[in-house]
CSV table of C-alpha atoms and ligand atoms in Angstrom, one decimal:
chain,number,residue,atom,x,y,z
A,22,MET,CA,-153.4,-178.1,80.4
A,23,LYS,CA,-152.7,-174.6,81.7
A,24,LEU,CA,-154.6,-171.6,80.4
A,25,ILE,CA,-153.8,-167.9,80.9
A,26,ILE,CA,-156.6,-165.4,80.3
A,27,VAL,CA,-155.1,-162.1,79.3
A,28,VAL,CA,-157.3,-159.0,80.0
A,29,PRO,CA,-156.1,-155.5,79.0
A,30,CYS,CA,-157.6,-152.8,81.2
A,31,TYR,CA,-157.6,-149.1,80.8
A,32,ASN,CA,-159.6,-147.2,83.4
A,33,GLU,CA,-161.8,-150.2,84.1
A,34,GLU,CA,-162.4,-149.7,87.9
A,35,GLU,CA,-166.1,-150.1,87.4
A,36,VAL,CA,-166.0,-153.5,85.8
A,37,LEU,CA,-163.0,-155.4,87.2
A,38,ARG,CA,-164.7,-156.8,90.3
A,39,GLU,CA,-167.6,-158.2,88.3
A,40,THR,CA,-165.3,-159.5,85.6
A,41,THR,CA,-163.2,-161.3,88.2
A,42,LYS,CA,-166.2,-162.8,89.8
A,43,GLN,CA,-167.5,-164.2,86.6
A,44,LEU,CA,-164.1,-165.3,85.3
A,45,THR,CA,-163.4,-167.0,88.6
A,46,SER,CA,-166.5,-169.1,88.6
A,47,LEU,CA,-165.9,-170.0,85.0
A,48,VAL,CA,-162.3,-171.1,85.8
A,49,ASP,CA,-163.5,-173.0,88.8
A,50,SER,CA,-166.0,-174.9,86.7
A,51,MET,CA,-163.4,-175.6,83.9
A,52,ILE,CA,-161.0,-177.0,86.5
A,53,ASN,CA,-163.6,-179.1,88.2
A,54,GLU,CA,-164.6,-180.6,84.8
A,55,GLY,CA,-161.0,-181.5,84.3
A,56,LEU,CA,-160.8,-179.3,81.2
A,57,LEU,CA,-157.9,-177.4,82.7
A,58,SER,CA,-155.3,-178.4,85.3
A,59,GLU,CA,-154.3,-174.8,86.0
A,60,CYS,CA,-155.5,-171.3,85.1
A,61,ASP,CA,-154.3,-167.7,85.6
A,62,ILE,CA,-156.2,-164.5,85.0
A,63,LEU,CA,-153.7,-161.9,83.9
A,64,TYR,CA,-154.8,-158.3,84.1
A,65,VAL,CA,-152.6,-155.9,82.2
A,66,ASP,CA,-153.2,-152.4,83.5
A,67,ASP,CA,-152.5,-150.1,80.5
A,68,GLY,CA,-151.4,-147.1,82.5
A,69,SER,CA,-154.9,-146.4,84.0
A,70,LYS,CA,-155.6,-143.1,85.6
A,71,ASP,CA,-158.3,-144.4,88.0
A,72,ASN,CA,-158.1,-147.1,90.7
A,73,THR,CA,-157.7,-150.0,88.3
A,74,TRP,CA,-154.3,-151.1,89.6
A,75,GLN,CA,-155.4,-150.8,93.3
A,76,ILE,CA,-158.3,-153.0,92.5
A,77,ILE,CA,-156.1,-155.5,90.7
A,78,GLU,CA,-153.8,-155.6,93.7
A,79,GLU,CA,-156.7,-156.1,96.0
A,80,LEU,CA,-158.2,-158.9,93.9
A,81,GLN,CA,-154.8,-160.5,93.6
A,82,THR,CA,-154.5,-161.0,97.4
A,83,GLY,CA,-157.9,-162.6,97.7
A,84,ASN,CA,-158.0,-164.7,94.6
A,85,GLN,CA,-155.6,-167.5,93.7
A,86,TYR,CA,-156.1,-167.0,89.9
A,87,VAL,CA,-155.6,-163.3,89.6
A,88,HIS,CA,-152.2,-161.8,88.5
A,89,GLY,CA,-151.4,-158.3,87.4
A,90,LEU,CA,-149.0,-156.5,85.1
A,91,LYS,CA,-148.9,-152.7,85.4
A,92,LEU,CA,-147.6,-150.8,82.5
A,93,ALA,CA,-146.0,-147.5,83.3
A,94,HIS,CA,-148.1,-145.5,80.8
A,95,ASN,CA,-151.0,-145.9,78.4
A,96,VAL,CA,-149.7,-147.6,75.3
A,97,GLY,CA,-153.0,-148.6,73.8
A,98,HIS,CA,-155.0,-151.8,73.7
A,99,GLN,CA,-152.8,-153.6,71.1
A,100,ASN,CA,-149.6,-153.0,72.9
A,101,ALA,CA,-151.1,-153.8,76.3
A,102,LEU,CA,-152.4,-157.0,74.9
A,103,TRP,CA,-149.0,-157.8,73.4
A,104,ALA,CA,-147.4,-157.2,76.8
A,105,GLY,CA,-149.7,-159.8,78.3
A,106,LEU,CA,-149.2,-162.3,75.6
A,107,GLU,CA,-145.4,-162.0,75.6
A,108,PHE,CA,-145.5,-162.5,79.3
A,109,THR,CA,-147.5,-165.7,79.0
A,110,VAL,CA,-145.2,-167.4,76.5
A,111,ASP,CA,-143.5,-170.4,78.2
A,112,LYS,CA,-145.9,-170.1,81.1
A,113,CYS,CA,-148.9,-171.8,79.6
A,114,ASP,CA,-150.3,-174.2,76.9
A,115,ALA,CA,-152.7,-171.6,75.6
A,116,ALA,CA,-153.8,-168.0,76.2
A,117,VAL,CA,-157.1,-166.4,75.6
A,118,SER,CA,-157.3,-162.6,75.1
A,119,ILE,CA,-160.5,-160.9,76.1
A,120,ASP,CA,-161.8,-157.4,76.9
A,121,ALA,CA,-162.3,-156.4,80.5
A,122,ASP,CA,-165.9,-155.0,80.0
A,123,LEU,CA,-167.7,-158.4,79.6
A,124,GLN,CA,-168.8,-157.6,76.1
A,125,HIS,CA,-167.2,-160.8,75.0
A,126,ASP,CA,-169.1,-163.9,76.2
A,127,ILE,CA,-166.7,-165.4,78.7
A,128,HIS,CA,-168.5,-168.8,78.6
A,129,LYS,CA,-167.2,-169.3,75.1
A,130,ILE,CA,-163.8,-169.7,76.5
A,131,LYS,CA,-164.8,-173.3,77.4
A,132,GLU,CA,-165.5,-174.0,73.7
A,133,MET,CA,-162.2,-172.4,72.7
A,134,VAL,CA,-160.3,-174.6,75.1
A,135,LYS,CA,-162.1,-177.7,73.8
A,136,ALA,CA,-161.3,-176.7,70.3
A,137,ASN,CA,-157.7,-176.2,71.3
A,138,GLN,CA,-157.6,-179.7,72.8
A,139,GLU,CA,-158.9,-181.0,69.5
A,140,GLY,CA,-155.8,-179.6,67.9
A,141,PHE,CA,-156.8,-176.1,66.8
A,142,GLU,CA,-153.9,-173.7,67.5
A,143,ILE,CA,-156.0,-170.6,66.9
A,144,VAL,CA,-159.6,-170.1,67.9
A,145,TYR,CA,-161.3,-166.9,66.8
A,146,GLY,CA,-164.2,-165.5,68.7
A,147,ILE,CA,-166.7,-163.9,66.3
A,148,ARG,CA,-169.6,-161.8,67.2
A,149,ASN,CA,-172.9,-162.8,65.7
A,150,ASP,CA,-174.4,-159.4,65.4
A,151,ARG,CA,-173.9,-155.8,66.3
A,152,ALA,CA,-177.2,-155.2,67.9
A,153,THR,CA,-175.7,-153.7,71.0
A,154,ASP,CA,-173.5,-151.2,69.1
A,155,SER,CA,-174.5,-147.7,68.4
A,156,ALA,CA,-175.4,-147.0,64.8
A,157,PHE,CA,-172.2,-145.0,64.4
A,158,LYS,CA,-169.9,-147.8,65.8
A,159,LYS,CA,-171.7,-150.3,63.6
A,160,ARG,CA,-171.3,-148.2,60.4
A,161,THR,CA,-167.6,-147.4,61.1
A,162,ALA,CA,-166.8,-151.0,62.0
A,163,LEU,CA,-168.4,-152.4,58.9
A,164,SER,CA,-166.8,-149.8,56.5
A,165,PHE,CA,-163.5,-150.6,58.2
A,166,TYR,CA,-163.7,-154.3,57.4
A,167,ARG,CA,-164.8,-153.5,53.8
A,168,LEU,CA,-162.0,-151.0,53.3
A,169,MET,CA,-159.4,-153.4,54.7
A,170,GLN,CA,-160.7,-156.1,52.3
A,171,LYS,CA,-160.3,-153.7,49.3
A,172,MET,CA,-156.8,-152.9,50.5
A,173,GLY,CA,-156.0,-156.6,50.3
A,174,VAL,CA,-155.7,-157.2,54.1
A,175,ASP,CA,-156.8,-160.6,55.2
A,176,LEU,CA,-159.2,-160.1,58.2
A,177,ILE,CA,-162.0,-162.1,59.6
A,178,PRO,CA,-165.1,-159.8,59.7
A,179,ASN,CA,-166.5,-159.2,63.2
A,180,HIS,CA,-163.5,-160.8,64.9
A,181,ALA,CA,-161.9,-158.4,67.4
A,182,ASP,CA,-159.3,-159.5,69.9
A,183,PHE,CA,-161.2,-162.2,71.6
A,184,ARG,CA,-159.3,-165.4,70.7
A,185,LEU,CA,-157.3,-168.3,71.9
A,186,LEU,CA,-153.7,-168.9,70.9
A,187,GLY,CA,-152.1,-172.2,71.5
A,188,LYS,CA,-148.5,-172.5,72.6
A,189,ASN,CA,-147.0,-172.6,69.1
A,190,ALA,CA,-149.1,-169.8,67.9
A,191,LEU,CA,-148.0,-167.7,70.9
A,192,GLN,CA,-144.4,-168.5,70.3
A,193,ALA,CA,-144.6,-167.6,66.6
A,194,LEU,CA,-146.6,-164.4,67.2
A,195,THR,CA,-144.3,-163.0,69.8
A,196,GLU,CA,-141.3,-163.5,67.4
A,197,PHE,CA,-142.8,-160.8,65.1
A,198,PRO,CA,-140.3,-158.0,65.4
A,199,GLU,CA,-142.7,-155.2,64.3
A,200,ARG,CA,-143.6,-152.2,66.5
A,201,ASN,CA,-146.8,-151.2,64.8
A,202,LEU,CA,-149.1,-153.8,66.1
A,203,PHE,CA,-152.3,-154.9,64.4
A,204,LEU,CA,-152.9,-158.2,66.1
A,205,ARG,CA,-155.9,-159.4,64.2
A,206,GLY,CA,-154.0,-159.0,61.0
A,207,MET,CA,-150.8,-160.5,62.3
A,208,VAL,CA,-152.6,-163.7,63.7
A,209,ARG,CA,-153.8,-164.3,60.1
A,210,LEU,CA,-150.2,-164.6,59.0
A,211,LEU,CA,-149.4,-167.4,61.3
A,212,GLY,CA,-151.1,-170.1,59.3
A,213,PHE,CA,-151.7,-172.7,62.0
A,214,ARG,CA,-154.8,-174.8,62.2
A,215,GLU,CA,-157.7,-172.5,63.1
A,216,THR,CA,-161.4,-172.5,63.8
A,217,LYS,CA,-164.1,-170.1,64.9
A,218,VAL,CA,-166.5,-169.8,67.8
A,219,TYR,CA,-169.6,-167.5,67.6
A,220,PHE,CA,-170.9,-165.4,70.4
A,221,GLU,CA,-173.6,-162.8,71.1
A,222,CYS,CA,-172.0,-159.5,72.1
A,223,ASN,CA,-173.3,-158.0,75.3
A,224,ASP,CA,-173.5,-154.4,76.4
A,225,ARG,CA,-170.5,-153.1,78.2
A,226,PHE,CA,-171.0,-154.0,81.9
A,227,ALA,CA,-170.3,-150.6,83.1
A,228,GLY,CA,-168.3,-147.4,82.2
A,229,LYS,CA,-167.8,-146.0,78.7
A,230,SER,CA,-165.9,-147.3,75.8
A,231,LYS,CA,-162.1,-146.7,76.1
A,232,TYR,CA,-161.8,-146.5,72.4
A,233,THR,CA,-162.3,-142.9,71.6
A,234,PHE,CA,-162.9,-141.9,68.0
A,235,ARG,CA,-159.3,-140.8,67.8
A,236,LYS,CA,-158.1,-144.2,69.0
A,237,MET,CA,-160.4,-145.9,66.5
A,238,PHE,CA,-159.2,-143.7,63.6
A,239,ASN,CA,-155.5,-144.3,64.5
A,240,PHE,CA,-156.2,-148.0,64.8
A,241,ALA,CA,-157.7,-148.0,61.3
A,242,ILE,CA,-154.8,-146.0,59.8
A,243,ASP,CA,-152.3,-148.3,61.5
A,244,GLY,CA,-154.1,-151.4,60.3
A,245,ILE,CA,-154.0,-150.2,56.7
A,246,THR,CA,-150.5,-148.9,56.6
A,247,SER,CA,-149.0,-151.8,58.5
A,248,PHE,CA,-150.5,-154.4,56.2
A,249,SER,CA,-151.0,-152.8,52.8
A,250,VAL,CA,-149.0,-150.9,50.2
A,251,GLN,CA,-152.2,-150.3,48.2
A,252,PRO,CA,-152.3,-146.6,49.1
A,253,LEU,CA,-148.9,-146.2,47.4
A,254,ARG,CA,-150.1,-147.9,44.3
A,255,ILE,CA,-153.2,-145.7,44.2
A,256,ILE,CA,-150.9,-142.7,44.3
A,257,THR,CA,-148.8,-144.1,41.4
A,258,LEU,CA,-152.0,-144.5,39.4
A,259,ILE,CA,-153.3,-141.0,40.2
A,260,GLY,CA,-149.9,-139.7,39.2
A,261,LEU,CA,-150.0,-141.5,35.8
A,262,LEU,CA,-153.5,-140.2,35.2
A,263,CYS,CA,-152.3,-136.6,35.9
A,264,VAL,CA,-149.5,-137.1,33.4
A,265,GLY,CA,-152.1,-138.2,30.8
A,266,ILE,CA,-154.3,-135.2,31.5
A,267,SER,CA,-151.3,-132.8,31.2
A,268,ILE,CA,-150.3,-134.2,27.9
A,269,VAL,CA,-153.8,-133.6,26.6
A,270,GLU,CA,-153.6,-130.1,28.0
A,271,MET,CA,-150.3,-129.5,26.3
A,272,MET,CA,-151.8,-130.3,23.0
A,273,TYR,CA,-154.7,-128.0,23.6
A,274,ILE,CA,-152.2,-125.2,24.6
A,275,LEU,CA,-150.2,-125.7,21.3
A,276,VAL,CA,-153.4,-125.5,19.3
A,277,ALA,CA,-154.5,-122.4,21.1
A,278,TYR,CA,-151.1,-120.9,20.6
A,279,PHE,CA,-151.1,-121.3,16.8
A,280,GLN,CA,-154.6,-119.9,16.7
A,281,GLY,CA,-153.3,-116.8,18.5
A,282,ASN,CA,-155.5,-117.1,21.6
A,283,VAL,CA,-152.7,-116.9,24.1
A,284,ILE,CA,-154.6,-115.1,26.9
A,285,ARG,CA,-157.2,-117.8,27.2
A,286,GLY,CA,-156.2,-120.7,29.4
A,287,TRP,CA,-155.5,-118.7,32.5
A,288,ALA,CA,-158.4,-120.3,34.4
A,289,SER,CA,-157.4,-123.8,33.5
A,290,LEU,CA,-153.7,-123.0,34.3
A,291,LEU,CA,-154.6,-121.8,37.8
A,292,PHE,CA,-156.9,-124.8,38.2
A,293,SER,CA,-154.0,-127.2,37.4
A,294,VAL,CA,-151.7,-125.4,39.7
A,295,TRP,CA,-154.0,-125.9,42.6
A,296,PHE,CA,-155.1,-129.3,41.6
A,297,LEU,CA,-151.6,-130.7,41.2
A,298,GLY,CA,-150.4,-128.8,44.4
A,299,GLY,CA,-153.2,-130.5,46.4
A,300,LEU,CA,-152.4,-133.9,44.8
A,301,LEU,CA,-148.7,-133.6,45.6
A,302,LEU,CA,-149.3,-132.6,49.2
A,303,PHE,CA,-151.7,-135.5,49.6
A,304,SER,CA,-149.2,-137.9,48.1
A,305,VAL,CA,-146.4,-136.6,50.3
A,306,GLY,CA,-148.7,-137.2,53.2
A,307,VAL,CA,-149.3,-140.8,52.4
A,308,VAL,CA,-145.7,-141.5,51.7
A,309,GLY,CA,-144.9,-139.7,54.9
A,310,GLU,CA,-147.2,-142.2,56.7
A,311,TYR,CA,-144.9,-145.1,55.5
A,312,ILE,CA,-141.8,-143.2,56.3
A,313,GLY,CA,-143.2,-142.6,59.8
A,314,LYS,CA,-143.6,-146.4,60.1
A,315,ILE,CA,-140.0,-147.0,59.0
A,316,TYR,CA,-138.8,-144.4,61.5
A,317,LYS,CA,-140.6,-146.1,64.3
A,318,GLU,CA,-139.4,-149.6,63.3
A,319,VAL,CA,-135.8,-148.4,63.0
A,320,LYS,CA,-135.8,-147.0,66.5
A,321,ARG,CA,-136.9,-150.3,68.0
A,322,ARG,CA,-138.1,-148.8,71.1
A,323,PRO,CA,-139.6,-151.1,73.7
A,324,ARG,CA,-143.4,-151.6,73.1
A,325,TYR,CA,-144.1,-151.2,76.8
A,326,ILE,CA,-142.3,-151.0,80.1
A,327,ILE,CA,-143.4,-153.2,83.0
A,328,GLU,CA,-143.5,-151.3,86.2
A,329,LYS,CA,-144.6,-154.1,88.6
A,330,ARG,CA,-145.4,-157.7,88.7
A,331,ILE,CA,-147.6,-159.5,91.2
B,27,UDP,N1,-158.1,-150.8,76.4
B,27,UDP,C1,-156.7,-150.7,76.8
B,27,UDP,N2,-156.0,-149.6,76.4
B,27,UDP,C2,-156.6,-148.5,75.8
B,27,UDP,C3,-158.0,-148.6,75.4
B,27,UDP,C4,-158.7,-149.8,75.7
B,27,UDP,O1,-156.1,-151.6,77.3
B,27,UDP,O2,-155.9,-147.5,75.5
B,27,UDP,C5,-158.8,-152.0,76.8
B,27,UDP,C6,-160.1,-151.8,77.6
B,27,UDP,O3,-159.9,-151.7,78.9
B,27,UDP,C7,-160.9,-153.0,77.2
B,27,UDP,C8,-160.5,-153.3,75.8
B,27,UDP,O4,-159.2,-152.6,75.6
B,27,UDP,O5,-160.6,-154.1,78.0
B,27,UDP,C9,-161.5,-152.9,74.8
B,27,UDP,O6,-161.8,-151.6,75.0
B,27,UDP,P1,-163.3,-151.0,74.9
B,27,UDP,O7,-164.2,-152.1,75.5
B,27,UDP,O8,-163.4,-149.7,75.6
B,27,UDP,O9,-163.5,-150.9,73.4
B,27,UDP,P2,-164.9,-151.1,72.6
B,27,UDP,O10,-165.5,-152.4,73.1
B,27,UDP,O11,-165.8,-150.0,72.8
B,27,UDP,O12,-164.4,-151.2,71.1
B,28,MG,MG1,-165.8,-153.0,74.9
């Protein structure tokens, strides 16, 4: 069985050598045990601004497992991972995606491969706890999963992008035509036989998180708007509620009119103008989010551009 380990890297010069060392000894042992016949480590350089690509080139010349894919500019973790996965289709029997920073327990890859050989097409890596996360990251991550659940998006809590995909799953996934990628949601739509592997999450080996708050925020918005039309329904409900309130207000105005108190009501009138104005703007914003998606999908731009292959 041939495995490809796909590792997206963005400004990871500080961790790549250590990651390669650890992955290499793991791959050696899996091959010696006869678990695998062949294995590649595929680094996808997501348009790094530091020496990441030079290090990948250097590692590639001295290490039979290492291969590299350099994207011409930073397209984000999900797109970089997609580039790697799409590249592996037809070249392996299974692919494992894993972060470059050694936060994911690489030794669990062995369990994943075994599960795959027992017939599981998809194996999710799930973190046991969030002890190593900052309080902020923990809170935002947990509320993200809760919100997604409320919005009706099927996600596995505490599963990020550490997973094994078998040949069929890879094939099926890469046939998804969409441009707004939210892989952990998309994989749930495949419906193959699946199982879970639990791991303890380590500290980042070196360097800082490459997921800035802005990237995290965009990721969450993308996740919701790519998988749920719930926000549109909520708007419809708010709209209906407003109509109800305005009918009640209309009755009040009529009563006030017949009682001759026409000056009164100015305050409530102004309030409604502002209230409805705000609500309309908000609604337009959310609708705009979906139109933005349609716009992107319609353009069908390439998700990434490969600059070099080694
Ligand atoms: N990453 C990437 N492109 C980006 C941001 C991150 O390829 O624009 C990669 C990064 O190199 C790492 C993985 O995605 O391998 C996860 O990122 P990170 O560990 O910084 O995120 P965190 O663990 O803090 O959520
Ligand atoms: Mg990390």
